[in-house]
Short mmCIF file of C-alpha atoms in Angstrom, two decimals:
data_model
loop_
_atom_site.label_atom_id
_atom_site.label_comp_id
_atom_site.label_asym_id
_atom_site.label_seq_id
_atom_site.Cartn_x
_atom_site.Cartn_y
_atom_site.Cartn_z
CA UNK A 13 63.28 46.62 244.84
CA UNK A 14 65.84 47.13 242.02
CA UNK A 15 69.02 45.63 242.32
CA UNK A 16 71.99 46.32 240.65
CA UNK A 17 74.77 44.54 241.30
CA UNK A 18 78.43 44.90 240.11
CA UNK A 19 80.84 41.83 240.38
CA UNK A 20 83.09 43.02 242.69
CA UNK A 21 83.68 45.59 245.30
CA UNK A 22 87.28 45.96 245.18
CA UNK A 23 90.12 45.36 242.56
CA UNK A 24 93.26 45.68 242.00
CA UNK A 25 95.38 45.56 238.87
CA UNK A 26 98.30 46.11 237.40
CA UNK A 27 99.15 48.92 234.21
CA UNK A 28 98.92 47.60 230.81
CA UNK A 29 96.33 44.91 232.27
CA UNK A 30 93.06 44.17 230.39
CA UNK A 31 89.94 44.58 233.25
CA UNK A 32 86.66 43.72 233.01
CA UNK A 33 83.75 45.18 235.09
CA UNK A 34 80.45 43.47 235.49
CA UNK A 35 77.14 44.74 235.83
CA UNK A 36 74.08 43.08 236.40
CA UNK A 37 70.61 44.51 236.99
CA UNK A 38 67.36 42.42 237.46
CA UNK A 39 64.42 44.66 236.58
CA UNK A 40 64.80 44.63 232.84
CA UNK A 41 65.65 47.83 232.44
CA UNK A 42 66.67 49.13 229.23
CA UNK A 43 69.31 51.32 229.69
CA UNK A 44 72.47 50.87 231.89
CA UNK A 45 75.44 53.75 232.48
CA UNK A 46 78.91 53.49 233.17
CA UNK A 47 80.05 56.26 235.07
CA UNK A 48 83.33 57.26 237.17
CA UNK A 49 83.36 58.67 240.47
CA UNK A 50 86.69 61.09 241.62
CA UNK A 51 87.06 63.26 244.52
CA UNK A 52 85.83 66.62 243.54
CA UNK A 53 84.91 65.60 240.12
CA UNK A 54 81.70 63.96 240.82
CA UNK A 55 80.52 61.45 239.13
CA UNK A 56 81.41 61.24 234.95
CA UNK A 57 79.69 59.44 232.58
CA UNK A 58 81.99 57.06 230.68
CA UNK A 59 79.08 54.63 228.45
CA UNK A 60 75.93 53.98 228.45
CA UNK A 61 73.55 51.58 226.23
CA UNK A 62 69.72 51.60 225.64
CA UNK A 63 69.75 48.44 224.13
CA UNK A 64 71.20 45.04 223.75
CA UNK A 65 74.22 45.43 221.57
CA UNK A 66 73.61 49.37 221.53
CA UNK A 67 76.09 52.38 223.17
CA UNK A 68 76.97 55.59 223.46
CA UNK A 69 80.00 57.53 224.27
CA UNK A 70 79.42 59.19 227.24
CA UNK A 71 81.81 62.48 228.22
CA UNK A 72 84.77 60.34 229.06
CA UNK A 73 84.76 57.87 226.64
CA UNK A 74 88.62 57.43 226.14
CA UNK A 75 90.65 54.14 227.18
CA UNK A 76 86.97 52.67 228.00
CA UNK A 77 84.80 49.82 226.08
CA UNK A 78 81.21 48.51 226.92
CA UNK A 79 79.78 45.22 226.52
CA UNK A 80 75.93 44.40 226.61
CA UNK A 81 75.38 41.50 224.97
CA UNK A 82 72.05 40.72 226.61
CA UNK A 83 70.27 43.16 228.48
CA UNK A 84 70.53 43.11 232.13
CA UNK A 85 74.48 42.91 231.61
CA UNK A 86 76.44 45.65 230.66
CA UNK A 87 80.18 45.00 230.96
CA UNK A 88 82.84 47.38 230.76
CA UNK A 89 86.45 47.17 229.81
CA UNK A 90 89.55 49.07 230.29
CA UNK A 91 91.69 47.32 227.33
CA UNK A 92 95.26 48.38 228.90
CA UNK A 93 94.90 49.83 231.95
CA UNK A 94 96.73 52.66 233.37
CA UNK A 95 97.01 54.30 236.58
CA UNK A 96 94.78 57.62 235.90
CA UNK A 97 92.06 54.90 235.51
CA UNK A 98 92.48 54.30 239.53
CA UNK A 99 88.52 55.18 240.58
CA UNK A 100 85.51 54.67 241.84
CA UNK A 101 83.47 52.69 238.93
CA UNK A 102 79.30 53.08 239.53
CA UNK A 103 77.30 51.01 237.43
CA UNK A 104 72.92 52.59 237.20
CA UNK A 105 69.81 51.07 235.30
CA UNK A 106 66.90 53.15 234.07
CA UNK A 107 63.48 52.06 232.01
CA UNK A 108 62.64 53.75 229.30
CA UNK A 109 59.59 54.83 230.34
CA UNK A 110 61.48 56.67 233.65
CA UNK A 111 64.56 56.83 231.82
CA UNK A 112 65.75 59.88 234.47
CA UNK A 113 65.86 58.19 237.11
CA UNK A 114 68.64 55.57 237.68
CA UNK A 115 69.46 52.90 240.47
CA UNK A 116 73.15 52.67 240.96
CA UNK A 117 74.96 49.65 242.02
CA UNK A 118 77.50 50.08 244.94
CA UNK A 119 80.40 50.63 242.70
CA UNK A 120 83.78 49.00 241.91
CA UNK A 121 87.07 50.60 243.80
CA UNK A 122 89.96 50.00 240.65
CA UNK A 123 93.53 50.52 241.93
CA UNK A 124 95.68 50.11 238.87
CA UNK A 125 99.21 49.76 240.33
CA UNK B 21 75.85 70.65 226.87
CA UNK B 22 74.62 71.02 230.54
CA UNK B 23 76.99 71.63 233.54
CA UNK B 24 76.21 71.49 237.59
CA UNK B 25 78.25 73.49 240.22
CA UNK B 26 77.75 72.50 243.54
CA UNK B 27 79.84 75.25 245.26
CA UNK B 28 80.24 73.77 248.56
CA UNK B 29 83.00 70.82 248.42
CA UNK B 30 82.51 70.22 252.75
CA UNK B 31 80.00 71.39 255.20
CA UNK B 32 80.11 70.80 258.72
CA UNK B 33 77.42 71.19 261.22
CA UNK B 34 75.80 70.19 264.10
CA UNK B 35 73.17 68.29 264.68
CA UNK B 36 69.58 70.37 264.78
CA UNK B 37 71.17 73.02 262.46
CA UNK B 38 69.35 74.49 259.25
CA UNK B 39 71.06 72.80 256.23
CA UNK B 40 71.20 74.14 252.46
CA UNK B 41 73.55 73.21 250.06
CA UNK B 42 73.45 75.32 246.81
CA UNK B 43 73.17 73.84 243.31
CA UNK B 44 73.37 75.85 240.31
CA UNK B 45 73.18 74.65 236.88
CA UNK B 46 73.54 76.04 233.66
CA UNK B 47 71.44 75.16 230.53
CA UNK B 48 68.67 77.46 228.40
CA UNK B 49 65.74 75.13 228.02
CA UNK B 50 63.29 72.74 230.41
CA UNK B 51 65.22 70.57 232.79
CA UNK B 52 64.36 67.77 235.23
CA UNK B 53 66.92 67.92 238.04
CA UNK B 54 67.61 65.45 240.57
CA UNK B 55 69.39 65.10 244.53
CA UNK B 56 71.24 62.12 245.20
CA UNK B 57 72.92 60.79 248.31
CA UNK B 58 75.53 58.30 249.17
CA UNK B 59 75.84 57.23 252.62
CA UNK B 60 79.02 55.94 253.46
CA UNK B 61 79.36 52.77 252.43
CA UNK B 62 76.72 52.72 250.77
CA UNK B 63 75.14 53.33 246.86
CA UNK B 64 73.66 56.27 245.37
CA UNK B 65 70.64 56.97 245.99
CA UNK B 66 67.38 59.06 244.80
CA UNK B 67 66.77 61.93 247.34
CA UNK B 68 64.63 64.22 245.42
CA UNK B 69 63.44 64.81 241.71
CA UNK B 70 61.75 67.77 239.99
CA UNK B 71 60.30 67.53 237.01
CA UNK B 72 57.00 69.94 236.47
CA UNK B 73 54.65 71.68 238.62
CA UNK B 74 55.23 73.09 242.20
CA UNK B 75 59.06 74.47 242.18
CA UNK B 76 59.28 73.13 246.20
CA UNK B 77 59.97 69.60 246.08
CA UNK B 78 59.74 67.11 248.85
CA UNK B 79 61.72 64.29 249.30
CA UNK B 80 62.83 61.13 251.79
CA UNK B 81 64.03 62.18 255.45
CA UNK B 82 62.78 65.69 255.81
CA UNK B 83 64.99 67.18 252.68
CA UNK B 84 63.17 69.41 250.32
CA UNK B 85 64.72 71.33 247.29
CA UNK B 86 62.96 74.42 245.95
CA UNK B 87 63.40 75.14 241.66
CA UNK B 88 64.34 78.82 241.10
CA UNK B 89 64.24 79.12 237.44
CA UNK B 90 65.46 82.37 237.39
CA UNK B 91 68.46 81.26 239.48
CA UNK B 92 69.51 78.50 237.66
CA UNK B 93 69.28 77.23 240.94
CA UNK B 94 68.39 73.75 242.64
CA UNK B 95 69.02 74.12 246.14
CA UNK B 96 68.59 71.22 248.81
CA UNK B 97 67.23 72.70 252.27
CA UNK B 98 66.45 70.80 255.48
CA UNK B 99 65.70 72.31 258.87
CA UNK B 100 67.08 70.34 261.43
CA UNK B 101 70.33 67.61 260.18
CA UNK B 102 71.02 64.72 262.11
CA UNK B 103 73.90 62.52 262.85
CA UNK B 104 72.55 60.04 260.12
CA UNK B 105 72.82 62.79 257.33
CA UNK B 106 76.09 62.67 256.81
CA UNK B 107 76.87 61.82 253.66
CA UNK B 108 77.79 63.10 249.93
CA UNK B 109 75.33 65.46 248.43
CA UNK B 110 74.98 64.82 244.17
CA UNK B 111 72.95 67.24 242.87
CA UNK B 112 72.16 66.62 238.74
CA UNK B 113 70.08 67.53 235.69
CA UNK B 114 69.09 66.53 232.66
CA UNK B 115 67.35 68.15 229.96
CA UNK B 116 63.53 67.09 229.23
CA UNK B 117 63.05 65.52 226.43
CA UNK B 118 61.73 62.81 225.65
CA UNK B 119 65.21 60.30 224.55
CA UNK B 120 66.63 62.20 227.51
CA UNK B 121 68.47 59.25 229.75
CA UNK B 122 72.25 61.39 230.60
CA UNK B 123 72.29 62.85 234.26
CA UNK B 124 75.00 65.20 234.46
CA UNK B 125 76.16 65.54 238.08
CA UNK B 126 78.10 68.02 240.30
CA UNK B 127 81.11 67.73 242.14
CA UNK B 128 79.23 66.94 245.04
CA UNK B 129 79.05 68.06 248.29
CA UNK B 130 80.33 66.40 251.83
CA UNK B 131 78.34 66.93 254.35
CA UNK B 132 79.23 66.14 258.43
CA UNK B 133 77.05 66.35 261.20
CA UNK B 134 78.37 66.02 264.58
CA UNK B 135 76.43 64.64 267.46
#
């Protein structure tokens, strides 16, 4: 089964804070997302990477950094954050040879206060 | 770019009733298009996929989605919900290609199912 896992469930942090969220995946997959998940907004693609030290801006790129320094760990960072950054975070792996279909990790609930 | 509009935001119903939840996206060439579900609580997960071949797709715990080109349409069906279907409905696409790896995703739909 693939796993993804994401460091921690719940957070909570205060604006102008720098936050880090982990991401770890164990099938050696090569690409990992970054997305955001709002009531009636779906799910939003912030970064994604298809390789070690490789990433793309996603739709919602802004206020966001990624990390993947080796490649089942893709990190990413809010440098100050703010309170419209209060979400769900969902962390997903895909190989390349499926690269449609992604395993999600259970997510991340920010509250930036 | 691609977009998805699930127009349904809630659906209630009870158990044994028909279910389908409408999914309409909107992009000119070859798409593969995807259901996900979250249980609460729980991660996303793969429902259904389409890719190629026969527009009626099958997946996990009686849901099937049927591929209306035409339409523009992706819509999940199942003919009798139960309790443990409730959940939030993701319907997405991306186009085929080859480098393809973004899912775009709707808004989602809530579904409830009383007992």
């Amino acid at each position: 089964d693939v796993k993804v896992t994401q460091s921690s469930r719940y957070l909570v942090k205060r604006t102008g804070e720098k936050v880090f969220l982990e991401c770890v995946q164990d099938m050696d997959h090569e690409n990992m997302f970054w997305y955001r998940q709002d009531p009636g907004l779906g799910l939003r693609l912030i970064y994604f990477s298809y390789d070690v030290k490789m990433k793309e801006k996603g739709d919602i790129p802004e206020g966001y950094s990624v990390s993947r320094e080796k490649k089942e760990r893709f990190s990413l960072i809010l440098e100050s954050a703010s309170t419209n950054q209060t979400s769900m975070y969902l962390c997903a792996s895909s190989p390349t040879d499926r690269a449609n279909i992604q395993y999600f990790g259970a997510g991340t609930r920010l509250s930036v206060l | 770019a691609q977009s998805v509009s699930q127009h349904n935001h809630h659906v209630i119903l009870s158990e044994a009733a028909s279910l389908e939840l409408g999914c309409n996206y909107s992009y000119g060439g070859t798409v593969n298009l995807f259901w996900y579900v979250q249980y609460p609580g729980q991660h996303l997960q793969l429902l259904l996929k389409y890719f190629s071949g026969d527009p009626l797709v099958k997946g996990i715990k009686g849901f099937e989605a049927e591929f209306i080109k035409s339409k523009f349409s992706f819509n999940l069906r199942k003919p009798s919900v139960q309790w443990s279907d409730t959940a939030e409905y993701f319907c997405a696409v991306t186009v085929s290609s080859g480098s393809a790896r973004q899912l775009t995703f709707g808004s989602g739909t809530q579904l409830t199912v009383l007992p």
